[in-house]
Short mmCIF file of C-alpha atoms in Angstrom, two decimals:
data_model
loop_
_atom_site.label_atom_id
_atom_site.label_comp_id
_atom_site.label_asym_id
_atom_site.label_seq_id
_atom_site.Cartn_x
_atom_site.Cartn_y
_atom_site.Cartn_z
CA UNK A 100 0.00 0.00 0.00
CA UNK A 101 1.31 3.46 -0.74
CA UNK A 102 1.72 5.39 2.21
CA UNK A 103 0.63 9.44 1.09
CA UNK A 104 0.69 10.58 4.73
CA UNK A 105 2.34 11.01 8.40
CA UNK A 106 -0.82 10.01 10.16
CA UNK A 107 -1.10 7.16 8.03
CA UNK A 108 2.01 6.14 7.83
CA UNK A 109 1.92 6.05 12.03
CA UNK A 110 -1.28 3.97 12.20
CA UNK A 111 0.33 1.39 9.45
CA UNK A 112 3.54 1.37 11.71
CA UNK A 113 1.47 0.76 15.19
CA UNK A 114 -0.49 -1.77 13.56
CA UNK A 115 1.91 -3.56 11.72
CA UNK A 116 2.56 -7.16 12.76
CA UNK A 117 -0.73 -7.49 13.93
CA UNK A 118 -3.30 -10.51 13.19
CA UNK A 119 -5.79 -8.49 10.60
CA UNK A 120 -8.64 -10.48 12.35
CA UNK A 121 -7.69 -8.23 16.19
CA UNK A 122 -7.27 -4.73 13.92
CA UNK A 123 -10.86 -3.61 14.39
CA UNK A 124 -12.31 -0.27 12.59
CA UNK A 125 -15.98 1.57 13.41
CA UNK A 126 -17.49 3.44 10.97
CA UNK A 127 -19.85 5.86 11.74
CA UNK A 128 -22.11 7.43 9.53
CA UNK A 129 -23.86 10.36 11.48
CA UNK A 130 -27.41 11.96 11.04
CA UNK A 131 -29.25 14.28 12.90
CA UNK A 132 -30.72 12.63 15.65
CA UNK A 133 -29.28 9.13 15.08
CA UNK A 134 -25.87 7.55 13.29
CA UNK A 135 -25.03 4.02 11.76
CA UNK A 136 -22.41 2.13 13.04
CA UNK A 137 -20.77 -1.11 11.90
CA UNK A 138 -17.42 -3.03 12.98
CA UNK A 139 -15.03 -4.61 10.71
CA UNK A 140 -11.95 -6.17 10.35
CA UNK A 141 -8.69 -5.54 8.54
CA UNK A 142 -9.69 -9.15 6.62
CA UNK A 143 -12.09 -6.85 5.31
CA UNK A 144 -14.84 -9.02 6.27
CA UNK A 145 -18.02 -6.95 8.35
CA UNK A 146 -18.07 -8.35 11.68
CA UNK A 147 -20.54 -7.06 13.55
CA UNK A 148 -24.17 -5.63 11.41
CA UNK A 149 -25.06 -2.13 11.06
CA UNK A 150 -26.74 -1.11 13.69
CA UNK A 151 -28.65 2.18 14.59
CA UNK A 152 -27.94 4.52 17.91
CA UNK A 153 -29.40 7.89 19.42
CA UNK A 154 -26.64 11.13 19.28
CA UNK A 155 -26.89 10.93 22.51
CA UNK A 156 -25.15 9.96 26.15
CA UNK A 157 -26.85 6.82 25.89
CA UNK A 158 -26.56 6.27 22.97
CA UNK A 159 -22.51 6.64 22.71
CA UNK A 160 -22.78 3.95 25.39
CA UNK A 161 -24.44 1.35 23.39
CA UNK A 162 -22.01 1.89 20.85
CA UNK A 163 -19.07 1.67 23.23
CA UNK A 164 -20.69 -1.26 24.94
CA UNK A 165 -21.32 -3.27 21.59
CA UNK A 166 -17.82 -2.35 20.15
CA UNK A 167 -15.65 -3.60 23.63
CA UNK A 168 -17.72 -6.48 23.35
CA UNK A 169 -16.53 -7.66 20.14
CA UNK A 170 -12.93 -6.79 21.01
CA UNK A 171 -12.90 -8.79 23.96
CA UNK A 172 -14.50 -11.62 22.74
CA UNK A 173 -11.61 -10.94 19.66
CA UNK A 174 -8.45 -10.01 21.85
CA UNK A 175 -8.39 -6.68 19.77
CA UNK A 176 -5.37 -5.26 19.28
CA UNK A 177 -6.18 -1.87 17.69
CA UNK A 178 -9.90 -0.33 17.79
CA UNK A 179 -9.93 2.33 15.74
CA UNK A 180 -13.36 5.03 15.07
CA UNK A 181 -14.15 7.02 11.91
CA UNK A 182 -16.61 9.13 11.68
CA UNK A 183 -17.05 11.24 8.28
CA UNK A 184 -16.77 14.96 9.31
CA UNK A 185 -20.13 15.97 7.21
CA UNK A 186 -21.89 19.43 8.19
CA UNK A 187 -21.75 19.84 12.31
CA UNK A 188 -23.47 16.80 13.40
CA UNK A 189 -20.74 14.40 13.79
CA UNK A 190 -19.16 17.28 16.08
CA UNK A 191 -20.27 16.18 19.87
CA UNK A 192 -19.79 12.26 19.17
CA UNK A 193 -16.26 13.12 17.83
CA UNK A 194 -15.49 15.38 21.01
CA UNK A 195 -17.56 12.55 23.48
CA UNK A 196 -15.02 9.51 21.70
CA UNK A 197 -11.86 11.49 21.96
CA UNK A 198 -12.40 12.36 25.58
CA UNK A 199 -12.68 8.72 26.52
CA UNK A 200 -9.37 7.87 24.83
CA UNK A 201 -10.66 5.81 21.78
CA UNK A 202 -8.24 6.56 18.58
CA UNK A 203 -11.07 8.54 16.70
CA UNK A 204 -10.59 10.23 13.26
CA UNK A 205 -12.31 12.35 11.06
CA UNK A 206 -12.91 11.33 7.68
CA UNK A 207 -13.06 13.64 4.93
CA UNK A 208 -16.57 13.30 2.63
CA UNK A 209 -14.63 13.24 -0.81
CA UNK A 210 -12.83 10.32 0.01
CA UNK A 211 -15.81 8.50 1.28
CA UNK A 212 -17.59 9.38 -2.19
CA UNK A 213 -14.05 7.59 -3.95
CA UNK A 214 -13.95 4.53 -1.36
CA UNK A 215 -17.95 3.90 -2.57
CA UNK A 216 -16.64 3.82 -6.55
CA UNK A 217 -14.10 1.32 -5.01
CA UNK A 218 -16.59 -1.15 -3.91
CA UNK A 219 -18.78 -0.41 -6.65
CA UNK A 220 -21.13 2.27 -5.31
CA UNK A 221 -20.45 5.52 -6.11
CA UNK A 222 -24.01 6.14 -7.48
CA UNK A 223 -25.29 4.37 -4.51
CA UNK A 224 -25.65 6.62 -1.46
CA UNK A 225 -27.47 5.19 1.79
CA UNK A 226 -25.92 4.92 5.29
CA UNK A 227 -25.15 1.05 5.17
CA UNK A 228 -22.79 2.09 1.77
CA UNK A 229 -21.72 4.87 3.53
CA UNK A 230 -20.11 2.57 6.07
CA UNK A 231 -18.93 0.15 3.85
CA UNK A 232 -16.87 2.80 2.44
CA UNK A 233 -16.06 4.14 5.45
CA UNK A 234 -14.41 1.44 6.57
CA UNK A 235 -12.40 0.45 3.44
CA UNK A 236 -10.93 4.37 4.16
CA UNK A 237 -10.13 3.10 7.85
CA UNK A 238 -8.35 -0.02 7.13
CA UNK A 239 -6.27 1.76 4.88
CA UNK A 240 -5.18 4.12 7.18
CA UNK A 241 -6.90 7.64 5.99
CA UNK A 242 -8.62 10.29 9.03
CA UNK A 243 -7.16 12.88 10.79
CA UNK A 244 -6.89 13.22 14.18
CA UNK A 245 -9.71 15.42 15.71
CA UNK A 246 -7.64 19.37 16.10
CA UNK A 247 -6.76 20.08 19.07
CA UNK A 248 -7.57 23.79 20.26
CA UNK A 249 -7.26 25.90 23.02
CA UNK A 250 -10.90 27.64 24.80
CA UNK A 251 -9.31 31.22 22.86
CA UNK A 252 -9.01 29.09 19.85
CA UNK A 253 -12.14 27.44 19.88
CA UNK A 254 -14.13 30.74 20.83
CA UNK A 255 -12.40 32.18 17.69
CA UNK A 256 -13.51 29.26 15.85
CA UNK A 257 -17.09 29.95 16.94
CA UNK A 258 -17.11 33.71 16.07
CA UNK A 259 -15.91 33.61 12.84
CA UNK A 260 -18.06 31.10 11.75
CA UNK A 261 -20.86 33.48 12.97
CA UNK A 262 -19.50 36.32 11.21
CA UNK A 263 -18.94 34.62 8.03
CA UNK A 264 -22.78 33.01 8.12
CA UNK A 265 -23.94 37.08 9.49
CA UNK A 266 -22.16 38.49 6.27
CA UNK A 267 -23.56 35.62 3.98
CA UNK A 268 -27.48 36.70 5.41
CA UNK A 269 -26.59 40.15 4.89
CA UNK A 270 -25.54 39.69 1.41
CA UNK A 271 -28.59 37.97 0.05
CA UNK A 272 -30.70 40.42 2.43
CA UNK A 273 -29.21 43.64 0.23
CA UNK A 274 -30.16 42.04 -2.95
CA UNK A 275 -33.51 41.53 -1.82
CA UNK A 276 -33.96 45.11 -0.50
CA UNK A 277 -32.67 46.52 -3.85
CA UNK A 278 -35.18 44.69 -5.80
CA UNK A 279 -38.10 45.44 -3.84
CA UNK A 280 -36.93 49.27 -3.68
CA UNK A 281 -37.46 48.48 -7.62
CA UNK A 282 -40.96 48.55 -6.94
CA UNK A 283 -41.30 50.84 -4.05
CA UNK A 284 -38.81 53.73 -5.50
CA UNK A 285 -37.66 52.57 -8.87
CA UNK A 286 -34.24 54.08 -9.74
CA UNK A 287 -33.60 55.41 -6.00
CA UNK A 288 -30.52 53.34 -5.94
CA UNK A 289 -29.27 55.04 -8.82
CA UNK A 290 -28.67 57.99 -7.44
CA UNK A 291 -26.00 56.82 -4.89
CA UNK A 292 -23.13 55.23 -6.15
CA UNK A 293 -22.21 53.65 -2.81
CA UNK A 294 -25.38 50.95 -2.38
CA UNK A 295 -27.11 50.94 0.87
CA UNK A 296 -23.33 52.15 2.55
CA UNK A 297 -24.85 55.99 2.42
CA UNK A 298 -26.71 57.31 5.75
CA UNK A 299 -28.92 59.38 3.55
CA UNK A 300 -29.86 56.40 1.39
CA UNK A 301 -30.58 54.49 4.45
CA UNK A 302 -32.79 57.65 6.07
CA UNK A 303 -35.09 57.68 3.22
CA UNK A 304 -35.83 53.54 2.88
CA UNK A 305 -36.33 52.96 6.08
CA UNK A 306 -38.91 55.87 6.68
CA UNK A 307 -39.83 57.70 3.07
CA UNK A 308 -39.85 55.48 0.34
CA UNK A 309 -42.31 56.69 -1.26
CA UNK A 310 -41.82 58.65 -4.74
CA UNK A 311 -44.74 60.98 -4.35
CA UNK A 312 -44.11 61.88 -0.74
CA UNK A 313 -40.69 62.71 -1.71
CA UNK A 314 -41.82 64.60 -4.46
CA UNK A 315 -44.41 66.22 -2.22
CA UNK A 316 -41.18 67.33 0.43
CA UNK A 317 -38.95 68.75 -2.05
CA UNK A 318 -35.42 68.90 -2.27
CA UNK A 319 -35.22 71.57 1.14
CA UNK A 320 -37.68 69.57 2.97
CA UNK A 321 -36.11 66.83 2.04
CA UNK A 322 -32.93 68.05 3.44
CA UNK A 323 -34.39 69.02 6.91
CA UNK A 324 -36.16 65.76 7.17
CA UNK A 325 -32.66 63.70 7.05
CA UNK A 326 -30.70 66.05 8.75
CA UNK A 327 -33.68 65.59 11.87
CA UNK A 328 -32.19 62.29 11.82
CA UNK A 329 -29.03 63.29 12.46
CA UNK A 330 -27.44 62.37 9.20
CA UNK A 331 -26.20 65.05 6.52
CA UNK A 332 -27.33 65.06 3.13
CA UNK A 333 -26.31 67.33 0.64
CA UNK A 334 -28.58 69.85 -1.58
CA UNK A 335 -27.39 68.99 -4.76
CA UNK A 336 -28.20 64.93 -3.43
CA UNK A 337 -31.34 66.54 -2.05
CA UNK A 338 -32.39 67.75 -5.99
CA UNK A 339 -31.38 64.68 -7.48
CA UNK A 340 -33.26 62.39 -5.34
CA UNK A 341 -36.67 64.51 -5.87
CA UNK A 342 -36.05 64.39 -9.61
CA UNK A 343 -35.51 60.48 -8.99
CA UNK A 344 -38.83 60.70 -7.75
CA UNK A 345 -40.73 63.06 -10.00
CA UNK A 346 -39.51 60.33 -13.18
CA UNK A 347 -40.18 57.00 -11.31
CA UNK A 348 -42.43 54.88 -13.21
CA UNK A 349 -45.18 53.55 -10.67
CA UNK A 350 -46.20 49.65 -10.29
CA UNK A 351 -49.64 48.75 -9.27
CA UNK A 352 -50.37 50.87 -5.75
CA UNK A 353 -51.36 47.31 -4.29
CA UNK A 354 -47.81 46.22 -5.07
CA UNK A 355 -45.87 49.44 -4.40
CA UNK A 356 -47.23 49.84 -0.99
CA UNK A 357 -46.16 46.10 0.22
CA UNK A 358 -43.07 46.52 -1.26
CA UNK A 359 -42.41 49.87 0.78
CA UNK A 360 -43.39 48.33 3.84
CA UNK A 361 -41.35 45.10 2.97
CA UNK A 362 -37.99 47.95 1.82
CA UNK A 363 -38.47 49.26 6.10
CA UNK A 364 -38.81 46.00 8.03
CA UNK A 365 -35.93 44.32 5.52
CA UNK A 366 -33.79 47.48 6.29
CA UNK A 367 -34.76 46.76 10.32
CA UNK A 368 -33.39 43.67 9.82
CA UNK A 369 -30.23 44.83 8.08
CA UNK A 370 -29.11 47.12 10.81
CA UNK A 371 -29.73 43.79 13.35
CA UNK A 372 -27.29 42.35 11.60
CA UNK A 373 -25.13 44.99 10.83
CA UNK A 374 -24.72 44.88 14.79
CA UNK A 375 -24.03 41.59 15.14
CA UNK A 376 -21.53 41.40 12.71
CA UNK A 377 -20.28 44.25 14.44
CA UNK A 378 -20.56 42.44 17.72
CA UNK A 379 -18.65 39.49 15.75
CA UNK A 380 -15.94 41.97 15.34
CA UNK A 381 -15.93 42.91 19.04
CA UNK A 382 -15.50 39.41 20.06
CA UNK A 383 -12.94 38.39 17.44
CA UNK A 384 -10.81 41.28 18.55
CA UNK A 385 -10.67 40.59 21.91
CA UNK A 386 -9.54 36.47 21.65
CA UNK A 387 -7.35 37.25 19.42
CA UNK A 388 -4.14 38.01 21.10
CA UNK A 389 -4.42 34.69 22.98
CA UNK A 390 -4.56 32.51 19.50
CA UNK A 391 -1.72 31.69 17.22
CA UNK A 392 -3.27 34.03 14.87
CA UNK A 393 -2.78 37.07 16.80
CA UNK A 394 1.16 37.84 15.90
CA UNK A 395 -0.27 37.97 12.06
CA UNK A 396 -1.66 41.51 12.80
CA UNK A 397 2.00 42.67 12.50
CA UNK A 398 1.34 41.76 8.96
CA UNK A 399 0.78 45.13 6.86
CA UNK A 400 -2.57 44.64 5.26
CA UNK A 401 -3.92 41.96 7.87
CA UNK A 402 -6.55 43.11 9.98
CA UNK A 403 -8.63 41.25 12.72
CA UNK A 404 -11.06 39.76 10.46
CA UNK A 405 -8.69 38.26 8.03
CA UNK A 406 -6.03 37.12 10.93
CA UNK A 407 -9.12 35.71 12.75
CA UNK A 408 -10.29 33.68 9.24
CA UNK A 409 -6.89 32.15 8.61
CA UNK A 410 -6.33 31.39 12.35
CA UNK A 411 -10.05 29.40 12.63
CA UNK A 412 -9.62 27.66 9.49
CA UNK A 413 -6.04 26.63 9.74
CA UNK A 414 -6.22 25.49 13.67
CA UNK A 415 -2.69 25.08 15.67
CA UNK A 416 -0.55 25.23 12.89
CA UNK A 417 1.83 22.66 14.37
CA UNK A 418 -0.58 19.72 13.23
CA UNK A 419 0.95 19.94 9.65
CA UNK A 420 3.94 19.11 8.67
CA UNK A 421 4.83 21.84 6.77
CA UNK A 422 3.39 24.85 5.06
CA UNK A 423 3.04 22.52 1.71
CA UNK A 424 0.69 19.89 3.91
CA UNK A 425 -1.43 23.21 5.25
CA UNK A 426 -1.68 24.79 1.42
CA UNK A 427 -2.98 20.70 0.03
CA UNK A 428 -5.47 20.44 2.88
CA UNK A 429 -7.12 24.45 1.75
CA UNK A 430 -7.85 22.39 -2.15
CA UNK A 431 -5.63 25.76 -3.45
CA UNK A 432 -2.51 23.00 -4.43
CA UNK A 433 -3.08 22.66 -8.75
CA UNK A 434 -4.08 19.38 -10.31
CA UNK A 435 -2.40 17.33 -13.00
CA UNK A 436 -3.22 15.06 -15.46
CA UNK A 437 -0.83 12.90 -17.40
CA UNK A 438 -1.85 9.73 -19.19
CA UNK A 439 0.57 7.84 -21.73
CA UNK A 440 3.17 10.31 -21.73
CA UNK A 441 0.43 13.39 -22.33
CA UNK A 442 -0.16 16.11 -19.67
CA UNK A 443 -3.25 18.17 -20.05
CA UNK A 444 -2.20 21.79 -20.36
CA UNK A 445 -5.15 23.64 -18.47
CA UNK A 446 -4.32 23.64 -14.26
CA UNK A 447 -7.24 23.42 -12.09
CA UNK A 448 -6.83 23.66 -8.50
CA UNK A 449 -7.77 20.65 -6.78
CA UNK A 450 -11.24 22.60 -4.57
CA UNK A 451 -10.75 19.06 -2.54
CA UNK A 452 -9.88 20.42 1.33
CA UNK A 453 -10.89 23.02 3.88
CA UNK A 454 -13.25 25.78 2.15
CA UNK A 455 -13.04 28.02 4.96
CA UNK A 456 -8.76 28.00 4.70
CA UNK A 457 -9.04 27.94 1.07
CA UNK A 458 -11.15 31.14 1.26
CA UNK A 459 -9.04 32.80 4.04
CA UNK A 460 -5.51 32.54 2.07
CA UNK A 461 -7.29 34.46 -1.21
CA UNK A 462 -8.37 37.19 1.84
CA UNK A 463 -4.60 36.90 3.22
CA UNK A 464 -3.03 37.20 -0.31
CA UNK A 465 -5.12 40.25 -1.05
CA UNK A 466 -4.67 42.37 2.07
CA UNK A 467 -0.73 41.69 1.50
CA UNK A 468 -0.88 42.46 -1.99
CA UNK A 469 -3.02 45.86 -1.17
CA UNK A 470 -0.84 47.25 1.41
CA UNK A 471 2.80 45.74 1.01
CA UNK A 472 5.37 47.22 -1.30
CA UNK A 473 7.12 43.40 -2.04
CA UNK A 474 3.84 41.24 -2.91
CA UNK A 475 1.92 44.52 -4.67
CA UNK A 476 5.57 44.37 -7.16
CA UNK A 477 4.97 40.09 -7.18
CA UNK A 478 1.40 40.43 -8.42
CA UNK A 479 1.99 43.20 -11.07
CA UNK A 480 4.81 40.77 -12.26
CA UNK A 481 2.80 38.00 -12.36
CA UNK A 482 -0.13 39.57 -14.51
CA UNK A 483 2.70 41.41 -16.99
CA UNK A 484 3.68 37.68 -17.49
CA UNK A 485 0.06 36.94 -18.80
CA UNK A 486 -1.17 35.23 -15.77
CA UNK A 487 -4.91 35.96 -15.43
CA UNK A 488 -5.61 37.94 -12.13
CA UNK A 489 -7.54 35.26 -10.24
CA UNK A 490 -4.40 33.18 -11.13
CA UNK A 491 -2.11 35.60 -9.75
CA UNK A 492 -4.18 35.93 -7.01
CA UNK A 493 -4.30 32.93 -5.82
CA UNK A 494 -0.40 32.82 -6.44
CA UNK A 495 -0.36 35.33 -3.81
CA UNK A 496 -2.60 33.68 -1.40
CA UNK A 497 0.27 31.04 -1.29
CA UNK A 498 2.92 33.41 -0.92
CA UNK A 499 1.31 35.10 1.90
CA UNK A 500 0.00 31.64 3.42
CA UNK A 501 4.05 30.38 3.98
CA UNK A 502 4.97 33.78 5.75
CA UNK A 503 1.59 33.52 7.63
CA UNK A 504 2.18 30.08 8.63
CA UNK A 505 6.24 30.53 9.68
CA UNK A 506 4.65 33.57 11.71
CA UNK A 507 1.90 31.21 13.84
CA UNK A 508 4.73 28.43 13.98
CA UNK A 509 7.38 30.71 15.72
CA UNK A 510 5.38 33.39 16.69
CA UNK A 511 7.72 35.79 15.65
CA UNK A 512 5.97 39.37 14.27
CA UNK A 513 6.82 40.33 10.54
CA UNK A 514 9.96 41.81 10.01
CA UNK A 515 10.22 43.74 6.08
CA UNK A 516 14.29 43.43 6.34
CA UNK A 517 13.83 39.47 7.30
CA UNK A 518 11.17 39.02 4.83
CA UNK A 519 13.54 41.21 2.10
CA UNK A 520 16.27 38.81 3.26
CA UNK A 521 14.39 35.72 2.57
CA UNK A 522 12.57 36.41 -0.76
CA UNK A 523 16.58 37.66 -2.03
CA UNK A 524 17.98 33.90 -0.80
CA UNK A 525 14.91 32.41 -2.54
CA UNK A 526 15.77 34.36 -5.52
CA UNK A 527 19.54 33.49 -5.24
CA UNK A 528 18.66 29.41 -4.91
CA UNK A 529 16.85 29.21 -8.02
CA UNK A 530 19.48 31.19 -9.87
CA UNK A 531 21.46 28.62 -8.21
CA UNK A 532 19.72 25.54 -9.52
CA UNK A 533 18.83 27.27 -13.19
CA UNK A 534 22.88 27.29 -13.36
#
């Protein structure tokens, strides 16, 4: 067997030498309320049936009770839990098996999906295939360990997945409160170049958006009405805005009143989550200095948000071998494909690892490339070469991910002359080995 992995390659070694009949492995598949479990052997022969159990204390007992049974009546050697890490269920029975000591890993979905075109069933999804698979991915030595994280790391964990699900709600909630101020206030929008981002904007959807009332105010009543609200609002704005008004095309009153009613409570509900992203922000900055993460905001360009994204999604940095292991598990690393001595020319990135660290090195890349002098030059170089700018981009994103990484490692803050230093020796070594 080809060995593509430390963590593998340490299970093979611990269970090498072992009878394949006392090397047991659990697969778990895990649903909301309930999960299927099986036990198997490394003959890869099922050993004990699928059977059902609740997410819950007592139901982690009947598991544990049924699987010790079989070992002992076995003289197991190795006992070994997988559990395919699939939305946030399988969370609490991963956290319950680890604390009582039982080797557990996490198994990651897209290698499921291959193990069931292995045995046959890759169109074939139901929770008995599911651990069939599952546990031709166990005996051959595939799962990580669960991370291990600190309370500060875990908190930031939690907020930043809170953020990034806040911004996501807010996102699809602007596009809906554009297209109903369509049909309350056609062409409103238009007149501010900065969305829903100007106070004035925001004044006049939440309480006047209404095309004849406006037109009734005029553009000096206008004014006084915002500025009651304590936000300015220019008179040329003021004009423009009436005008807006005076030309809006009218839908059906029926429809034009629900949909001003609908613009006020949506933009309600924007500024409650405008706060709690906010609040997000508040939370994120105050764990941050006792994560691995916090040294990055040395980092010229790297703020709280994007130190807090790369710290959650990357975990304690030391669980990787190397930068190169941390940049394959984001899905960023290109693809190949070579078949009798052809290799397809078009590079894909492989979109097979961590979305949320895949996601947080573009975010690193980009605040680097915005705000410092050496990786602004190594982008503009890379698109006068022809490389398209998502390319380059993500080019970047790997760039800053190593420095990013070294940073959490040694927790050392950034230092331009060191950094200089290292990019000129990088330089030098390839001269080197083009020589």
């Amino acid at each position: 067997m080809l060995v593509v992995s430390p963590s593998q390659a340490e299970y093979m070694t611990r269970i090498r030498g072992l009878e394949r009949e006392r090397c047991l492995v659990v697969p778990i598949d895990v649903g909301k309320k309930s999960a299927m479990a099986l036990i198997a052997d490394h003959c890869h022969e099922v050993v004990v049936d699928p059977f059902t159990f609740d997410l819950n204390e007592l139901g982690v007992e009947m598991l544990l009770a049924k699987t010790q049974a079989y070992a002992e009546f076995v003289g197991a050697a190795s006992v070994r839990f997988g559990i395919e890490a699939a939305g946030h269920y399988h969370r609490g029975l991963v956290t319950r098996l680890d604390a009582a000591g039982r080797d557990v890993v996490e198994l990651n979905p897209a290698i499921v999906k291959d193990a069931r075109g292995r045995i046959g069933q890759r169109r074939v999804k139901t929770d008995i295939q599911d651990c069939l698979a599952m546990a031709e991915v166990l005996i051959d030595g595939l799962g990580h360990t669960p991370t291990q994280r600190t309370v500060a790391m875990l908190t930031q964990v939690a907020w930043a997945g809170q953020r990034l699900r806040k911004v996501e709600a807010r996102g699809v909630l602007v596009r809906q409160i554009h297209a109903q101020v369509d049909l309350a206030f056609p062409h409103l929008t238009a007149c501010y170049s900065h969305g829903l981002n100007m106070p004035s904007l925001r004044v006049i959807l939440t309480h006047i958006c209404d095309p004849a009332r406006i037109v009734r105010l005029g553009p000096k009543r206008l004014r006084e009405y915002v500025v009651n609200r304590g936000v300015r609002m220019w008179r040329p704005k003021a004009v423009e805005v009436v005008e807006a008004a005076r030309l809006a095309l009218a839908v059906p009153e029926g429809q034009r009143r629900a949909a001003q009613q609908f613009v006020a409570r949506d933009m309600a509900m924007l500024e409650a989550i405008e706060a709690e992203i906010a609040e997000c922000d508040h939370q994120l900055a105050q764990v941050l200095a006792d994560t691995p993460a916090g040294v990055l905001l040395s980092i010229p360009g790297v703020g709280v948000t994007t130190a807090s994204y790369y710290g959650a999604a990357l975990g304690d940095p030391h669980r990787f071998r190397n930068a190169d292991a941390a940049y394959r598990y984001s899905g960023l690393s290109p693809t190949s494909y070579e078949s009798a001595g052809r290799r397809s020319s078009r590079v894909h990135i492989s979109r097979e690892g961590s979305v949320p660290l895949r996601h947080a090195i573009i975010a690193l890349g980009h605040g680097l490339r915005t705000h410092e002098p050496d990786f602004t030059a190594y982008y503009r170089r890379l698109t006068s070469s022809g490389k398209p700018p998502l390319v380059a981009l993500v080019a970047v994103g790997h760039r800053a991910h190593r420095l990013a990484f070294a940073m959490m490692r040694t927790q050392r803050i950034y230092d331009p002359d060191q950094w200089a230093d290292a990019v000129e020796k990088g330089r030098a070594v390839k001269v080197a080995n083009a020589i």
